[in-house]
């Protein structure tokens, strides 16, 4: 047979569409598998990272269909976001038109790869129907007290003119455009993710062994649970006077109450109310005020990576146990979002505090014994700590907290690094936040029956300001509560809101999409996702938000599950010359051109064979050629098949070469379940099939060829579906793809075992012997085969390594 990829792929893609071959059954009784790859942003073109992600998911989905599972394998489009507006500005196109035209093109690219996605469950997150249900969830969250509006200091991107969540900063810069972020005070909407901090942390245990450890650790660290002491520093009388009596005290949190007697200074965040008061009321010199303001405008990650920097504020506080005055500084390592934006500093026992104190020549007081150099952060006995002196520091923690609580100075408490999720974005191309501002009623949610609140099409996008805020009529509306004149909210939702619940929308039968956002019975049947596939860069963005949304939707009564994704595979990047593929580096490979030249199956085979899915994949043109040659070889060998069905073979009557070929075929079958269900090491399965093909080439039996192709095409169909299906139809009328194959143990029964003979440390001979031979029989055979190398030698040691070798240590005979 001649391999013509374009003709074959066109044929089968049309037939699969006509048969609706990849639509899940409406039945909720059948055993199920939900296989989901993270959906793409419709940027206009697929890249090889997409191809890798979707080829992995597709192979798994196709495998489970053959195992008679009801398989849900959907795709959609993460379609809102700033790039569409940026493209509109650059090319003079409407974001909606740009987005949907890109979707049309990329859908064609996905189809060309032969991916077995459900066609009926596809949607874009910018579809008004999707927005309708999302807005309903937002209103329900508001009513449940999980969404609120307040004015806070936010991360502001001066290029994209929008707010960013902490998780969306990369080294102090916007995750999308790379512009350095500044801090800005403004009102916004927040989801109270901190209410779920403990559950989000605790439920990570459910995912151990199912998610990569790195992702679990990243989420655990981002949530950042810590237990310690919260207390108040009272300002000195002189400091109160300097602050015009506006402040009496401030709160601090510490995880090291055992070091309370080692406090030598306190530090406030640049955004702390006291610091801001000093700056705004000209109570600091101009240069110092300017430098503090510059710190306040830095993002949290940028500060974490910067050198320690701070300035004295000219005020002091009273140590609650010693009564001593402690100087107060502002420092760039103190964050307004954690622990109230104020810390007690113990430079003898904290690396950060010590670095700062050393730089600015501040006092350092050791209060824990141990170690020769400071800072000392290990365990030890307390010293110079009044009544606590002599206690082990880990025992002293609880006793210090108890002392503070008894005296009414403070209390033991738990703190988190996790901050509430700011979901407001000052952009046009997003889901409108469904609230109105009424002078009489305040902030009012829109009526559910009025949803969706859709975007107006007639907008002018210039890059300056929010187009919705500048629209002449769109924001004018009536209050849903009193009917009076009101103004519609012009902020739109963070795009990560859309990707936080899409897995439930896919699970809802499209026949019900107009009636419900999530069908509870169907969601409970399909969820959690049995295998989720996507990049590790989403570990503390999408993956954390989707877990949070799942728990909220559960508590609002939409679903009954606790976690959205049962198992997670994070695929590695596709690289060229050691660098990640990117247009800016000019090192990309166009999937369209690859498919045009070699066919989709070659692209899929290469991408799954070149490296294990979790590892980086280095592009290799020669390996692409090799993948094409292997598929062509399958076609070239088709005429050696002599049976339309799986033949019954008398194994004992076969030649040695035929027996080995059968063994290699069934070794591949043995490996397949573990690969498709657990390891996803498709490269090892493909290698096993190639090895089997080479072994088949060395024997002449038509029956063995028939059996080998029958099995191998079944194993390879999820990887190279067009070629494998075409060959299966011609050779076996596709019966091999419907069969649940069983390993035939007879092929592993060894009639003889090959032993190597080592004499004097060198390989001298080989021999075959019955598997049941005794050690004496094995030694006798080895000596017989190696007789000429034993002449004139005395054997001093005999070693038999079962099923492998005989080692004879010798010396000249005396």
PDB file of C-alpha atoms in Angstrom, residues 513-697:
ATOM      1  CA  UNK A 513     -27.266  25.235  27.737  1.00  0.00           C
ATOM      2  CA  UNK A 514     -30.112  27.750  27.364  1.00  0.00           C
ATOM      3  CA  UNK A 515     -31.823  26.579  30.560  1.00  0.00           C
ATOM      4  CA  UNK A 516     -28.897  26.134  32.984  1.00  0.00           C
ATOM      5  CA  UNK A 517     -25.276  27.134  33.309  1.00  0.00           C
ATOM      6  CA  UNK A 518     -24.362  23.886  35.046  1.00  0.00           C
ATOM      7  CA  UNK A 519     -26.514  20.757  35.162  1.00  0.00           C
ATOM      8  CA  UNK A 520     -25.840  19.332  38.624  1.00  0.00           C
ATOM      9  CA  UNK A 521     -26.486  15.653  37.826  1.00  0.00           C
ATOM     10  CA  UNK A 522     -24.300  15.739  34.733  1.00  0.00           C
ATOM     11  CA  UNK A 523     -21.559  17.689  36.487  1.00  0.00           C
ATOM     12  CA  UNK A 524     -21.562  15.176  39.338  1.00  0.00           C
ATOM     13  CA  UNK A 525     -21.338  12.337  36.790  1.00  0.00           C
ATOM     14  CA  UNK A 526     -18.457  13.739  34.733  1.00  0.00           C
ATOM     15  CA  UNK A 527     -16.460  15.592  37.385  1.00  0.00           C
ATOM     16  CA  UNK A 528     -13.781  15.522  38.623  1.00  0.00           C
ATOM     17  CA  UNK A 529     -11.848  15.593  35.411  1.00  0.00           C
ATOM     18  CA  UNK A 530     -10.071  12.224  35.213  1.00  0.00           C
ATOM     19  CA  UNK A 531      -7.024  13.640  33.440  1.00  0.00           C
ATOM     20  CA  UNK A 532      -6.191  17.322  33.076  1.00  0.00           C
ATOM     21  CA  UNK A 533      -3.300  18.430  30.883  1.00  0.00           C
ATOM     22  CA  UNK A 534      -1.605  21.824  30.727  1.00  0.00           C
ATOM     23  CA  UNK A 535       1.442  23.913  31.528  1.00  0.00           C
ATOM     24  CA  UNK A 536       2.954  24.291  34.990  1.00  0.00           C
ATOM     25  CA  UNK A 537       2.880  28.088  34.509  1.00  0.00           C
ATOM     26  CA  UNK A 538      -0.772  27.916  35.621  1.00  0.00           C
ATOM     27  CA  UNK A 539       0.038  26.371  39.020  1.00  0.00           C
ATOM     28  CA  UNK A 540      -0.913  29.404  41.117  1.00  0.00           C
ATOM     29  CA  UNK A 541      -3.181  31.148  38.638  1.00  0.00           C
ATOM     30  CA  UNK A 542      -5.756  29.072  36.839  1.00  0.00           C
ATOM     31  CA  UNK A 543      -5.333  25.901  38.921  1.00  0.00           C
ATOM     32  CA  UNK A 544      -5.769  27.664  42.264  1.00  0.00           C
ATOM     33  CA  UNK A 545      -8.687  29.759  41.028  1.00  0.00           C
ATOM     34  CA  UNK A 546     -10.456  26.741  39.497  1.00  0.00           C
ATOM     35  CA  UNK A 547     -10.133  24.859  42.803  1.00  0.00           C
ATOM     36  CA  UNK A 548     -11.581  27.863  44.652  1.00  0.00           C
ATOM     37  CA  UNK A 549     -14.462  28.265  42.191  1.00  0.00           C
ATOM     38  CA  UNK A 550     -15.323  24.583  42.497  1.00  0.00           C
ATOM     39  CA  UNK A 551     -15.672  24.878  46.260  1.00  0.00           C
ATOM     40  CA  UNK A 552     -17.758  28.050  45.963  1.00  0.00           C
ATOM     41  CA  UNK A 553     -20.089  26.519  43.345  1.00  0.00           C
ATOM     42  CA  UNK A 554     -20.454  23.509  45.626  1.00  0.00           C
ATOM     43  CA  UNK A 555     -21.435  25.707  48.558  1.00  0.00           C
ATOM     44  CA  UNK A 556     -23.899  27.610  46.344  1.00  0.00           C
ATOM     45  CA  UNK A 557     -25.564  24.294  45.423  1.00  0.00           C
ATOM     46  CA  UNK A 558     -24.481  23.980  41.776  1.00  0.00           C
ATOM     47  CA  UNK A 559     -22.290  20.875  42.184  1.00  0.00           C
ATOM     48  CA  UNK A 560     -21.377  18.324  44.836  1.00  0.00           C
ATOM     49  CA  UNK A 561     -17.658  17.827  44.230  1.00  0.00           C
ATOM     50  CA  UNK A 562     -14.722  19.260  46.190  1.00  0.00           C
ATOM     51  CA  UNK A 563     -11.928  19.256  43.596  1.00  0.00           C
ATOM     52  CA  UNK A 564     -12.206  19.858  39.832  1.00  0.00           C
ATOM     53  CA  UNK A 565      -9.225  17.881  38.502  1.00  0.00           C
ATOM     54  CA  UNK A 566      -8.493  14.390  39.818  1.00  0.00           C
ATOM     55  CA  UNK A 567      -5.181  13.989  38.007  1.00  0.00           C
ATOM     56  CA  UNK A 568      -2.891  16.599  36.475  1.00  0.00           C
ATOM     57  CA  UNK A 569      -0.165  16.218  33.868  1.00  0.00           C
ATOM     58  CA  UNK A 570       2.021  19.267  33.244  1.00  0.00           C
ATOM     59  CA  UNK A 571       3.640  18.881  29.840  1.00  0.00           C
ATOM     60  CA  UNK A 572       7.088  20.304  29.142  1.00  0.00           C
ATOM     61  CA  UNK A 573       7.852  23.089  26.687  1.00  0.00           C
ATOM     62  CA  UNK A 574       8.797  22.565  23.062  1.00  0.00           C
ATOM     63  CA  UNK A 575      12.256  24.048  22.489  1.00  0.00           C
ATOM     64  CA  UNK A 576      14.627  24.630  19.589  1.00  0.00           C
ATOM     65  CA  UNK A 577      18.369  24.992  20.096  1.00  0.00           C
ATOM     66  CA  UNK A 578      17.703  24.865  23.832  1.00  0.00           C
ATOM     67  CA  UNK A 579      15.334  27.870  23.882  1.00  0.00           C
ATOM     68  CA  UNK A 580      11.561  27.976  24.183  1.00  0.00           C
ATOM     69  CA  UNK A 581       9.933  28.439  20.799  1.00  0.00           C
ATOM     70  CA  UNK A 582       8.699  31.991  20.311  1.00  0.00           C
ATOM     71  CA  UNK A 583       8.016  34.303  17.384  1.00  0.00           C
ATOM     72  CA  UNK A 584      10.302  36.958  18.855  1.00  0.00           C
ATOM     73  CA  UNK A 585      13.239  34.519  18.766  1.00  0.00           C
ATOM     74  CA  UNK A 586      12.417  33.368  15.261  1.00  0.00           C
ATOM     75  CA  UNK A 587      12.668  29.719  16.266  1.00  0.00           C
ATOM     76  CA  UNK A 588       9.092  28.532  15.743  1.00  0.00           C
ATOM     77  CA  UNK A 589       7.841  25.634  13.639  1.00  0.00           C
ATOM     78  CA  UNK A 590       4.478  26.186  11.922  1.00  0.00           C
ATOM     79  CA  UNK A 591       2.194  23.176  12.560  1.00  0.00           C
ATOM     80  CA  UNK A 592       0.315  23.945   9.324  1.00  0.00           C
ATOM     81  CA  UNK A 593       3.463  23.562   7.219  1.00  0.00           C
ATOM     82  CA  UNK A 594       4.458  20.426   9.075  1.00  0.00           C
ATOM     83  CA  UNK A 595       1.054  18.845   8.402  1.00  0.00           C
ATOM     84  CA  UNK A 596       1.160  19.954   4.783  1.00  0.00           C
ATOM     85  CA  UNK A 597       4.542  18.320   4.213  1.00  0.00           C
ATOM     86  CA  UNK A 598       4.293  15.178   6.332  1.00  0.00           C
ATOM     87  CA  UNK A 599       0.699  14.783   7.494  1.00  0.00           C
ATOM     88  CA  UNK A 600      -0.928  15.097  10.918  1.00  0.00           C
ATOM     89  CA  UNK A 601       0.039  11.590  12.031  1.00  0.00           C
ATOM     90  CA  UNK A 602       3.738  12.324  11.573  1.00  0.00           C
ATOM     91  CA  UNK A 603       3.379  15.473  13.681  1.00  0.00           C
ATOM     92  CA  UNK A 604       1.558  13.519  16.382  1.00  0.00           C
ATOM     93  CA  UNK A 605       3.992  10.585  16.316  1.00  0.00           C
ATOM     94  CA  UNK A 606       7.036  12.828  16.535  1.00  0.00           C
ATOM     95  CA  UNK A 607       5.625  14.980  19.339  1.00  0.00           C
ATOM     96  CA  UNK A 608       4.789  11.905  21.447  1.00  0.00           C
ATOM     97  CA  UNK A 609       7.972   9.984  20.639  1.00  0.00           C
ATOM     98  CA  UNK A 610      10.605  12.688  21.037  1.00  0.00           C
ATOM     99  CA  UNK A 611      10.412  12.927  24.859  1.00  0.00           C
ATOM    100  CA  UNK A 612       8.282  11.922  27.868  1.00  0.00           C
ATOM    101  CA  UNK A 613       5.364  14.404  28.144  1.00  0.00           C
ATOM    102  CA  UNK A 614       6.576  15.951  31.407  1.00  0.00           C
ATOM    103  CA  UNK A 615      10.014  16.785  29.956  1.00  0.00           C
ATOM    104  CA  UNK A 616      11.086  19.515  27.554  1.00  0.00           C
ATOM    105  CA  UNK A 617      10.963  18.452  23.916  1.00  0.00           C
ATOM    106  CA  UNK A 618      13.828  19.597  21.714  1.00  0.00           C
ATOM    107  CA  UNK A 619      12.798  20.010  18.082  1.00  0.00           C
ATOM    108  CA  UNK A 620      14.654  17.696  15.689  1.00  0.00           C
ATOM    109  CA  UNK A 621      14.003  17.717  11.924  1.00  0.00           C
ATOM    110  CA  UNK A 622      15.667  14.316  11.497  1.00  0.00           C
ATOM    111  CA  UNK A 623      13.340  12.800  14.084  1.00  0.00           C
ATOM    112  CA  UNK A 624      10.353  14.165  12.153  1.00  0.00           C
ATOM    113  CA  UNK A 625      11.652  12.370   9.054  1.00  0.00           C
ATOM    114  CA  UNK A 626      12.077   9.239  11.151  1.00  0.00           C
ATOM    115  CA  UNK A 627       8.468   9.380  12.329  1.00  0.00           C
ATOM    116  CA  UNK A 628       7.276   9.700   8.725  1.00  0.00           C
ATOM    117  CA  UNK A 629       9.418   6.728   7.652  1.00  0.00           C
ATOM    118  CA  UNK A 630       7.974   4.532  10.401  1.00  0.00           C
ATOM    119  CA  UNK A 631       4.378   5.191   9.277  1.00  0.00           C
ATOM    120  CA  UNK A 632       5.402   4.585   5.668  1.00  0.00           C
ATOM    121  CA  UNK A 633       6.993   1.300   6.760  1.00  0.00           C
ATOM    122  CA  UNK A 634       3.664   0.203   8.290  1.00  0.00           C
ATOM    123  CA  UNK A 635       2.076   0.742   4.888  1.00  0.00           C
ATOM    124  CA  UNK A 636       4.905  -0.993   3.041  1.00  0.00           C
ATOM    125  CA  UNK A 637       4.446  -4.121   5.188  1.00  0.00           C
ATOM    126  CA  UNK A 638       0.656  -4.306   4.810  1.00  0.00           C
ATOM    127  CA  UNK A 639       0.909  -6.848   1.973  1.00  0.00           C
ATOM    128  CA  UNK A 640       2.551  -9.347   4.322  1.00  0.00           C
ATOM    129  CA  UNK A 641      -0.714  -9.712   6.276  1.00  0.00           C
ATOM    130  CA  UNK A 642      -2.484 -12.956   5.276  1.00  0.00           C
ATOM    131  CA  UNK A 643      -5.490 -13.024   7.640  1.00  0.00           C
ATOM    132  CA  UNK A 644      -8.471 -10.686   8.085  1.00  0.00           C
ATOM    133  CA  UNK A 645      -8.878 -11.786  11.703  1.00  0.00           C
ATOM    134  CA  UNK A 646      -6.612 -12.455  14.663  1.00  0.00           C
ATOM    135  CA  UNK A 647      -5.121 -15.848  13.730  1.00  0.00           C
ATOM    136  CA  UNK A 648      -4.777 -18.860  16.006  1.00  0.00           C
ATOM    137  CA  UNK A 649      -1.065 -19.669  15.995  1.00  0.00           C
ATOM    138  CA  UNK A 650       0.750 -22.845  17.008  1.00  0.00           C
ATOM    139  CA  UNK A 651       3.585 -21.147  18.845  1.00  0.00           C
ATOM    140  CA  UNK A 652       5.647 -24.290  19.222  1.00  0.00           C
ATOM    141  CA  UNK A 653       5.792 -24.808  15.470  1.00  0.00           C
ATOM    142  CA  UNK A 654       7.278 -21.382  14.738  1.00  0.00           C
ATOM    143  CA  UNK A 655      10.843 -20.513  13.896  1.00  0.00           C
ATOM    144  CA  UNK A 656      13.047 -18.881  16.501  1.00  0.00           C
ATOM    145  CA  UNK A 657      12.712 -15.519  14.703  1.00  0.00           C
ATOM    146  CA  UNK A 658       8.908 -15.754  14.550  1.00  0.00           C
ATOM    147  CA  UNK A 659       8.714 -16.580  18.248  1.00  0.00           C
ATOM    148  CA  UNK A 660      10.844 -13.550  19.082  1.00  0.00           C
ATOM    149  CA  UNK A 661       8.635 -11.330  16.904  1.00  0.00           C
ATOM    150  CA  UNK A 662       5.486 -12.478  18.742  1.00  0.00           C
ATOM    151  CA  UNK A 663       7.224 -11.844  22.052  1.00  0.00           C
ATOM    152  CA  UNK A 664       8.071  -8.264  21.023  1.00  0.00           C
ATOM    153  CA  UNK A 665       4.489  -7.604  19.846  1.00  0.00           C
ATOM    154  CA  UNK A 666       3.020  -8.745  23.141  1.00  0.00           C
ATOM    155  CA  UNK A 667       5.653  -6.908  25.160  1.00  0.00           C
ATOM    156  CA  UNK A 668       4.301  -3.742  23.516  1.00  0.00           C
ATOM    157  CA  UNK A 669       0.744  -4.775  24.409  1.00  0.00           C
ATOM    158  CA  UNK A 670       1.810  -5.454  27.995  1.00  0.00           C
ATOM    159  CA  UNK A 671       3.299  -1.958  28.205  1.00  0.00           C
ATOM    160  CA  UNK A 672       0.331  -0.159  26.652  1.00  0.00           C
ATOM    161  CA  UNK A 673      -2.131  -0.084  29.574  1.00  0.00           C
ATOM    162  CA  UNK A 674       0.486   1.323  31.937  1.00  0.00           C
ATOM    163  CA  UNK A 675       1.443   3.988  29.384  1.00  0.00           C
ATOM    164  CA  UNK A 676      -2.109   5.077  28.536  1.00  0.00           C
ATOM    165  CA  UNK A 677      -3.438   4.936  32.103  1.00  0.00           C
ATOM    166  CA  UNK A 678      -0.520   5.927  34.338  1.00  0.00           C
ATOM    167  CA  UNK A 679       2.846   7.042  33.010  1.00  0.00           C
ATOM    168  CA  UNK A 680       1.903   8.611  29.619  1.00  0.00           C
ATOM    169  CA  UNK A 681       5.414   7.646  28.480  1.00  0.00           C
ATOM    170  CA  UNK A 682       4.233   7.286  24.898  1.00  0.00           C
ATOM    171  CA  UNK A 683       7.844   7.325  23.728  1.00  0.00           C
ATOM    172  CA  UNK A 684       8.427   3.918  25.354  1.00  0.00           C
ATOM    173  CA  UNK A 685       5.309   2.413  23.760  1.00  0.00           C
ATOM    174  CA  UNK A 686       6.235   3.760  20.330  1.00  0.00           C
ATOM    175  CA  UNK A 687       9.769   2.409  20.792  1.00  0.00           C
ATOM    176  CA  UNK A 688       8.318  -1.000  21.716  1.00  0.00           C
ATOM    177  CA  UNK A 689       6.205  -0.987  18.531  1.00  0.00           C
ATOM    178  CA  UNK A 690       9.250  -0.069  16.446  1.00  0.00           C
ATOM    179  CA  UNK A 691      11.191  -2.907  18.061  1.00  0.00           C
ATOM    180  CA  UNK A 692       8.338  -5.296  17.297  1.00  0.00           C
ATOM    181  CA  UNK A 693       8.277  -4.121  13.679  1.00  0.00           C
ATOM    182  CA  UNK A 694      11.997  -4.807  13.333  1.00  0.00           C
ATOM    183  CA  UNK A 695      11.528  -8.285  14.796  1.00  0.00           C
ATOM    184  CA  UNK A 696       8.615  -8.992  12.431  1.00  0.00           C
ATOM    185  CA  UNK A 697      10.848  -7.981   9.524  1.00  0.00           C
TER     186      UNK A 697
END
